[in-house]
Short mmCIF file of C-alpha atoms in Angstrom, two decimals:
data_model
loop_
_atom_site.label_atom_id
_atom_site.label_comp_id
_atom_site.label_asym_id
_atom_site.label_seq_id
_atom_site.Cartn_x
_atom_site.Cartn_y
_atom_site.Cartn_z
CA MET A 1 9.69 -19.84 -2.98
CA VAL A 2 7.71 -17.02 -3.30
CA PRO A 3 4.74 -19.14 -4.57
CA GLN A 4 1.93 -18.44 -6.89
CA LYS A 5 -1.03 -17.08 -5.82
CA ARG A 6 -3.01 -19.74 -4.37
CA SER A 7 -0.05 -21.49 -2.30
CA ARG A 8 0.76 -17.83 -1.20
CA ARG A 9 -2.69 -17.31 0.08
CA ARG A 10 -2.85 -20.22 2.07
CA VAL A 11 0.45 -19.75 3.82
CA LEU A 12 -0.12 -16.04 4.27
CA GLN A 13 -3.21 -16.87 6.21
CA ALA A 14 -1.14 -19.14 8.73
CA SER A 15 1.53 -16.82 9.33
CA GLY A 16 -1.02 -13.66 10.00
CA ALA A 17 -2.83 -15.89 12.64
CA ALA A 18 0.28 -16.35 14.06
CA ALA A 19 1.47 -12.86 13.94
CA LEU A 20 2.50 -11.42 17.15
CA VAL A 21 4.67 -8.35 16.90
CA ALA A 22 3.41 -5.01 15.05
CA LEU A 23 6.38 -3.18 14.30
CA ALA A 24 6.98 0.55 12.93
CA GLY A 25 10.02 -0.16 10.87
CA CYS A 26 11.67 -2.64 9.21
CA LEU A 27 12.54 -6.55 10.09
CA GLY A 28 15.81 -7.90 10.55
CA GLY A 29 18.18 -10.77 11.23
CA ASP A 30 20.89 -12.82 12.65
CA ASP A 31 23.32 -12.37 15.65
CA SER A 32 25.22 -9.83 13.60
CA PRO A 33 28.76 -8.91 14.60
CA ASP A 34 29.83 -5.39 14.37
CA ASP A 35 28.80 -4.32 10.84
CA THR A 36 32.05 -1.35 10.89
CA PRO A 37 34.75 -2.49 8.53
CA ASP A 38 38.00 -3.46 9.49
CA ASP A 39 39.42 -0.25 8.34
CA SER A 40 36.70 1.66 10.15
CA PRO A 41 37.79 4.18 12.95
CA ASP A 42 37.13 2.93 16.43
CA ASP A 43 35.20 6.42 17.19
CA GLY A 44 31.91 5.13 15.96
CA THR A 45 32.07 7.20 12.76
CA SER A 46 31.33 5.34 9.36
CA GLY A 47 34.32 4.18 7.12
CA ASP A 48 33.95 7.15 5.04
CA GLY A 49 34.85 9.15 8.26
CA ASP A 50 31.10 10.79 8.42
CA SER A 51 30.76 11.23 12.33
CA ASP A 52 27.00 11.83 11.90
CA ILE A 53 25.94 8.42 11.49
CA PRO A 54 25.79 6.22 14.65
CA PRO A 55 27.32 2.60 14.51
CA VAL A 56 24.38 -0.03 14.12
CA GLU A 57 23.62 -1.97 17.53
CA THR A 58 22.34 -5.30 17.55
CA ALA A 59 19.92 -7.40 19.78
CA ASP A 60 21.20 -9.84 22.39
CA VAL A 61 19.10 -12.82 21.60
CA ARG A 62 19.25 -16.28 20.36
CA PRO A 63 20.05 -16.49 16.57
CA TYR A 64 16.58 -16.81 14.65
CA PRO A 65 17.36 -19.87 12.82
CA GLU A 66 17.80 -21.68 15.76
CA TYR A 67 13.66 -21.35 16.34
CA VAL A 68 12.94 -22.54 12.54
CA ALA A 69 12.13 -26.13 11.77
CA PRO A 70 9.76 -27.14 8.77
CA ASP A 71 6.30 -27.50 9.76
CA GLY A 72 4.04 -30.66 8.97
CA ALA A 73 3.83 -30.16 5.38
CA ALA A 74 7.52 -29.64 5.17
CA GLU A 75 7.37 -25.90 4.58
CA VAL A 76 9.65 -23.44 6.31
CA SER A 77 8.94 -19.89 6.98
CA ALA A 78 11.31 -17.34 8.63
CA VAL A 79 10.48 -13.77 9.33
CA TYR A 80 12.92 -11.63 11.72
CA VAL A 81 13.48 -8.31 13.19
CA ASP A 82 16.19 -7.19 15.25
CA ARG A 83 14.43 -4.14 17.14
CA VAL A 84 17.47 -2.84 18.37
CA ALA A 85 19.10 -2.60 14.98
CA VAL A 86 16.24 -0.88 13.65
CA GLU A 87 15.99 1.74 16.33
CA SER A 88 19.73 2.53 16.02
CA THR A 89 19.35 3.35 12.46
CA ARG A 90 16.23 6.25 13.46
CA ASP A 91 18.63 9.37 13.03
CA TRP A 92 19.44 8.47 9.58
CA PHE A 93 17.24 6.00 7.92
CA ASP A 94 14.26 7.59 5.84
CA GLU A 95 11.80 4.45 5.68
CA GLU A 96 10.00 6.09 2.90
CA PHE A 97 13.02 5.53 0.69
CA ILE A 98 12.09 1.63 0.57
CA ALA A 99 8.32 2.21 0.42
CA GLU A 100 8.84 4.50 -2.84
CA SER A 101 11.18 2.07 -4.42
CA GLU A 102 10.37 -0.08 -7.45
CA ASP A 103 13.51 -2.00 -6.94
CA PRO A 104 12.40 -6.02 -6.02
CA LEU A 105 15.48 -6.34 -4.33
CA LEU A 106 14.94 -3.44 -1.82
CA LEU A 107 11.28 -4.38 -1.80
CA LEU A 108 11.17 -8.02 -1.19
CA PRO A 109 12.48 -7.94 2.52
CA GLY A 110 9.51 -5.45 2.99
CA VAL A 111 7.27 -8.18 3.01
CA ALA A 112 8.30 -8.85 6.75
CA PRO A 113 7.03 -6.03 8.46
CA GLU A 114 3.98 -6.43 6.79
CA LEU A 115 3.66 -10.19 8.16
CA LEU A 116 4.42 -9.02 11.58
CA ALA A 117 2.35 -5.69 11.93
CA ARG A 118 -0.47 -8.26 11.12
CA GLY A 119 -0.20 -9.43 14.96
CA SER A 120 -0.66 -6.15 16.80
CA ILE A 121 -4.12 -7.08 17.00
CA THR A 122 -3.50 -10.47 18.58
CA LEU A 123 -0.95 -9.07 21.09
CA ASN A 124 -3.66 -6.22 22.33
CA GLN A 125 -6.15 -9.13 22.70
CA ALA A 126 -3.79 -10.63 25.28
CA GLY A 127 -3.12 -7.66 27.09
CA LEU A 128 0.27 -7.34 26.19
CA GLY A 129 0.11 -4.52 23.68
CA ALA A 130 2.13 -2.47 25.94
CA LEU A 131 5.06 -4.80 25.53
CA LEU A 132 6.68 -3.24 22.76
CA ASN A 133 6.30 0.23 24.16
CA ASP A 134 8.13 -0.04 27.44
CA GLY A 135 5.04 -0.52 29.54
CA PHE A 136 6.58 -3.72 30.97
CA ASP A 137 9.85 -4.51 33.09
CA SER A 138 10.23 -7.16 30.17
CA THR A 139 12.12 -5.85 27.13
CA VAL A 140 11.81 -7.27 23.47
CA GLU A 141 14.74 -6.71 21.48
CA ALA A 142 13.83 -9.03 18.35
CA SER A 143 10.60 -10.75 16.86
CA LEU A 144 10.17 -13.42 14.49
CA ILE A 145 7.93 -15.95 12.68
CA ALA A 146 9.23 -19.40 12.61
CA SER A 147 7.10 -21.61 10.80
CA GLY A 148 3.63 -20.63 12.01
CA ALA A 149 4.80 -19.30 15.35
CA LEU A 150 5.47 -16.12 16.47
CA VAL A 151 8.38 -15.42 18.72
CA ALA A 152 9.10 -12.03 20.93
CA ALA A 153 12.76 -12.49 22.07
CA GLY A 154 14.91 -10.40 24.74
CA SER A 155 14.58 -10.23 28.70
CA ILE A 156 11.36 -11.43 29.83
CA ASP A 157 10.29 -11.46 33.32
CA THR A 158 8.19 -14.67 33.58
CA ASP A 159 6.18 -13.46 36.67
CA GLU A 160 5.01 -10.38 35.28
CA ILE A 161 3.85 -11.95 32.04
CA GLY A 162 2.32 -14.70 33.59
CA GLU A 163 0.41 -12.47 36.08
CA ARG A 164 -0.85 -10.20 33.10
CA LEU A 165 -1.86 -13.08 31.05
CA GLN A 166 -4.00 -14.30 33.88
CA THR A 167 -5.60 -11.19 34.40
CA GLU A 168 -9.13 -10.51 33.34
CA THR A 169 -9.44 -7.90 30.85
CA GLU A 170 -11.75 -6.44 28.60
CA THR A 171 -9.97 -7.95 25.48
CA PRO A 172 -11.64 -10.48 23.61
CA ILE A 173 -9.44 -13.43 24.65
CA ARG A 174 -10.00 -12.19 28.17
CA ALA A 175 -7.40 -14.16 30.68
CA PHE A 176 -5.32 -16.99 30.12
CA GLU A 177 -4.35 -19.74 32.51
CA GLN A 178 -1.30 -22.02 32.81
CA VAL A 179 -1.76 -25.45 31.33
CA ASP A 180 1.73 -26.76 31.41
CA GLU A 181 5.41 -26.61 31.60
CA VAL A 182 7.63 -27.73 28.77
CA GLY A 183 11.32 -27.38 29.58
CA ALA A 184 12.09 -23.72 30.42
CA TYR A 185 8.83 -22.45 29.22
CA SER A 186 5.42 -22.00 31.12
CA LEU A 187 2.38 -22.67 28.43
CA TYR A 188 -0.98 -20.62 28.71
CA GLU A 189 -3.93 -20.93 27.08
CA PRO A 190 -7.43 -18.76 27.13
CA ALA A 191 -9.58 -19.46 29.92
CA THR A 192 -12.28 -19.13 27.74
CA GLY A 193 -11.20 -22.06 25.56
CA ALA A 194 -10.17 -20.05 22.46
CA GLU A 195 -7.66 -21.12 20.13
CA ASN A 196 -4.35 -19.55 21.26
CA VAL A 197 -1.15 -21.24 23.13
CA ILE A 198 1.59 -18.67 24.52
CA ALA A 199 4.86 -20.03 26.02
CA VAL A 200 7.17 -18.21 28.44
CA SER A 201 10.73 -18.13 29.30
CA GLU A 202 13.23 -15.86 30.35
CA THR A 203 14.33 -15.37 26.89
CA ASP A 204 11.28 -15.35 25.01
CA ILE A 205 7.52 -15.55 24.50
CA ILE A 206 6.11 -17.82 21.76
CA TRP A 207 2.72 -17.80 20.57
CA ALA A 208 0.47 -19.45 17.90
CA GLY A 209 -3.28 -20.37 17.40
CA ASP A 210 -2.67 -24.01 18.48
CA ARG A 211 0.16 -26.15 20.45
CA ASP A 212 1.87 -27.70 17.55
CA PRO A 213 4.04 -24.45 16.10
CA VAL A 214 4.56 -23.69 19.64
CA GLU A 215 6.12 -27.02 20.49
CA ARG A 216 7.82 -27.07 17.43
CA ALA A 217 9.74 -24.04 18.15
CA ILE A 218 10.44 -25.06 21.65
CA GLU A 219 11.83 -28.25 20.50
CA THR A 220 13.69 -26.94 17.80
CA VAL A 221 15.54 -24.18 20.13
CA GLY A 222 16.20 -27.14 22.78
CA GLY A 223 17.82 -29.25 20.12
CA ASP A 224 15.27 -32.07 20.14
CA ARG A 225 14.06 -31.17 16.62
CA GLU A 226 16.05 -30.88 13.51
CA ARG A 227 16.36 -26.91 12.46
CA ALA A 228 15.42 -26.14 9.01
CA THR A 229 19.02 -25.00 8.02
CA VAL A 230 20.02 -28.76 8.47
CA ALA A 231 16.89 -30.38 7.41
CA VAL A 232 16.55 -28.71 4.11
CA GLY A 233 19.49 -28.23 2.15
CA SER A 234 18.39 -25.43 -0.01
CA PHE A 235 16.93 -23.39 2.88
CA GLY A 236 20.52 -23.80 4.78
CA TRP A 237 22.24 -22.67 1.60
CA VAL A 238 20.07 -19.37 1.05
CA LEU A 239 20.61 -18.49 4.63
CA ASP A 240 24.53 -19.24 4.53
CA ALA A 241 24.67 -17.02 0.96
CA VAL A 242 23.04 -13.79 2.43
CA GLY A 243 25.50 -12.19 4.87
CA ASP A 244 24.87 -10.64 8.18
CA HIS A 245 21.45 -8.54 8.08
CA HIS A 246 19.03 -7.19 10.39
CA VAL A 247 15.75 -7.61 8.18
CA ALA A 248 15.24 -11.27 6.78
CA PHE A 249 12.13 -12.87 4.92
CA ALA A 250 12.76 -16.53 3.93
CA GLY A 251 11.16 -19.67 3.26
CA HIS A 252 10.91 -23.04 1.47
CA GLY A 253 7.79 -24.78 -0.08
CA GLU A 254 5.23 -22.29 -0.03
CA PRO A 255 6.03 -19.60 2.61
CA ALA A 256 4.34 -16.08 3.01
CA ASP A 257 2.05 -14.38 0.37
CA ASP A 258 2.58 -10.68 -1.02
CA PRO A 259 0.23 -9.13 -3.25
CA GLN A 260 2.95 -7.34 -5.62
CA GLU A 261 3.56 -9.07 -8.90
CA GLU A 262 7.15 -8.13 -9.05
CA PHE A 263 8.16 -11.03 -7.11
CA ASP A 264 6.43 -13.60 -9.38
CA VAL A 265 9.93 -14.09 -11.18
CA LEU A 266 10.58 -16.16 -7.87
CA SER A 267 7.54 -18.64 -8.31
CA GLU A 268 9.43 -21.76 -9.38
CA ALA A 269 12.02 -20.99 -6.65
CA ASP A 270 12.31 -23.92 -3.72
CA SER A 271 13.85 -21.77 -1.36
CA PHE A 272 14.58 -17.79 -0.96
CA ALA A 273 16.23 -15.62 1.63
CA SER A 274 15.98 -11.82 1.40
CA THR A 275 17.60 -9.39 3.56
CA HIS A 276 18.10 -5.83 4.53
CA ALA A 277 21.29 -4.71 6.54
CA PHE A 278 22.00 -1.34 7.89
CA GLU A 279 25.61 -0.08 7.71
CA ASN A 280 27.02 3.21 7.53
CA GLY A 281 24.20 5.22 6.38
CA THR A 282 23.75 2.62 3.65
CA ILE A 283 20.99 -0.22 3.19
CA ARG A 284 22.66 -3.47 1.82
CA ALA A 285 19.73 -5.65 0.27
CA GLU A 286 20.54 -9.23 -0.48
CA LEU A 287 18.48 -12.38 -2.49
CA ALA A 288 19.30 -15.70 -2.53
CA ALA A 289 17.15 -18.36 -4.32
CA VAL A 290 17.42 -22.03 -5.07
CA PHE A 291 14.93 -23.18 -8.13
CA GLY A 292 13.57 -26.49 -8.57
CA SER A 293 16.10 -27.16 -11.56
CA GLU A 294 18.51 -25.64 -14.20
CA ALA A 295 15.66 -25.10 -16.46
CA ALA A 296 13.31 -23.44 -13.90
CA LEU A 297 16.20 -20.87 -13.27
CA ASP A 298 16.78 -20.45 -17.24
CA ARG A 299 13.58 -19.21 -17.25
CA ALA A 300 13.82 -16.69 -14.61
CA ALA A 301 17.12 -15.49 -15.08
CA ASP A 302 16.61 -12.67 -17.75
CA GLU A 303 13.82 -10.97 -15.70
CA ILE A 304 16.11 -11.56 -12.40
CA GLU A 305 18.74 -9.47 -14.00
CA GLU A 306 16.75 -7.14 -15.79
CA THR A 307 14.70 -6.08 -12.52
CA PHE A 308 16.58 -6.75 -9.26
CA GLY A 309 18.80 -4.23 -8.24
CA THR A 310 17.87 -1.53 -10.74
CA GLU A 311 18.28 1.39 -8.16
CA ALA A 312 21.47 0.09 -6.49
CA ALA A 313 24.73 1.97 -6.43
CA GLU A 314 26.51 -0.81 -6.53
CA LEU A 315 25.58 -4.51 -7.74
CA SER A 316 26.89 -8.09 -7.89
CA ALA A 317 25.27 -11.16 -9.29
CA GLU A 318 26.13 -14.88 -9.33
CA PHE A 319 24.23 -17.43 -11.09
CA GLY A 320 24.69 -21.18 -10.69
CA ASP A 321 23.00 -24.18 -12.28
CA ASP A 322 20.25 -23.85 -10.12
CA ARG A 323 20.78 -21.04 -7.83
CA VAL A 324 21.26 -17.07 -7.62
CA HIS A 325 22.71 -14.77 -5.45
CA ILE A 326 22.30 -11.04 -5.56
CA ALA A 327 23.50 -8.13 -3.38
CA GLY A 328 23.00 -4.32 -3.90
CA SER A 329 24.21 -1.20 -2.01
CA TYR A 330 21.56 1.49 -1.66
CA PRO A 331 23.48 4.98 0.02
CA GLY A 332 22.87 8.59 0.25
CA GLU A 333 19.24 8.71 -0.30
CA LEU A 334 18.59 7.39 2.93
CA LEU A 335 20.33 9.88 4.83
CA ASP A 336 17.48 12.04 6.66
CA ARG A 337 19.57 15.40 7.04
#
């Protein structure tokens, strides 16, 4: 859920401490197929014949739910960005459109970049600040938070990253040393004894303030730990309910905080997923939430209907006994021409 203030603050601190990647844009989603509708032309134009809008590309990485398992408190947090997709929207997407919105359906997924941006300091402290700016042979195509672990996914030159981590720098963490190997991952900890653990493989870099979140993510990827989508039925439902997406902010139990009061209507939700998808010059925003009871949803339903999707050009909303799914389309104003 998007919990009440006390719970939100505690989990925000955990997510922020783990945050690895700073992003100057939106965050995003799954291993999405081509978003071009079946009736779209094959020449890269949008379905309405507008050849000025390039198709949205996607990262070639492991689907982010494969990293996510419940933590020791049986809570789940999932934040994801497809950096390739975000970059492919630069010619037509005006980020200020979201920043200036008052529509919670459009705003809620924007919590994701705020959480990941907190990690820029930690990334620089490890001497990997140039990783996102073509400063390495390694490339990062997507970034995520997986229940306290930060992941940079892409094509990783393990020797390059290992050498960089073990090189003395002027940063606060200084140098790391390799301490272990777990499956395909080499684990590094600061030589100074500071609390940080980084796991490096050919497909991703996983970072957290201690070893538990890193090993949890590794075990989940390897199939040795049950994924949150299977272990928590309501969390699996909300991720299934939202379509393919490029920005995702989701959780179960007590996931990350946000100071904006317009999200308090979800304070009684057990699981939620909010997403952005970029397609044909349009943002599709979705929310799926499962509440603790039918009565809890009844208390929130009127406000959800009155506030979510108020700026959408097209809107659909489906309410079940204890769950809701809303999808809105936001076209036109996003085009920077």
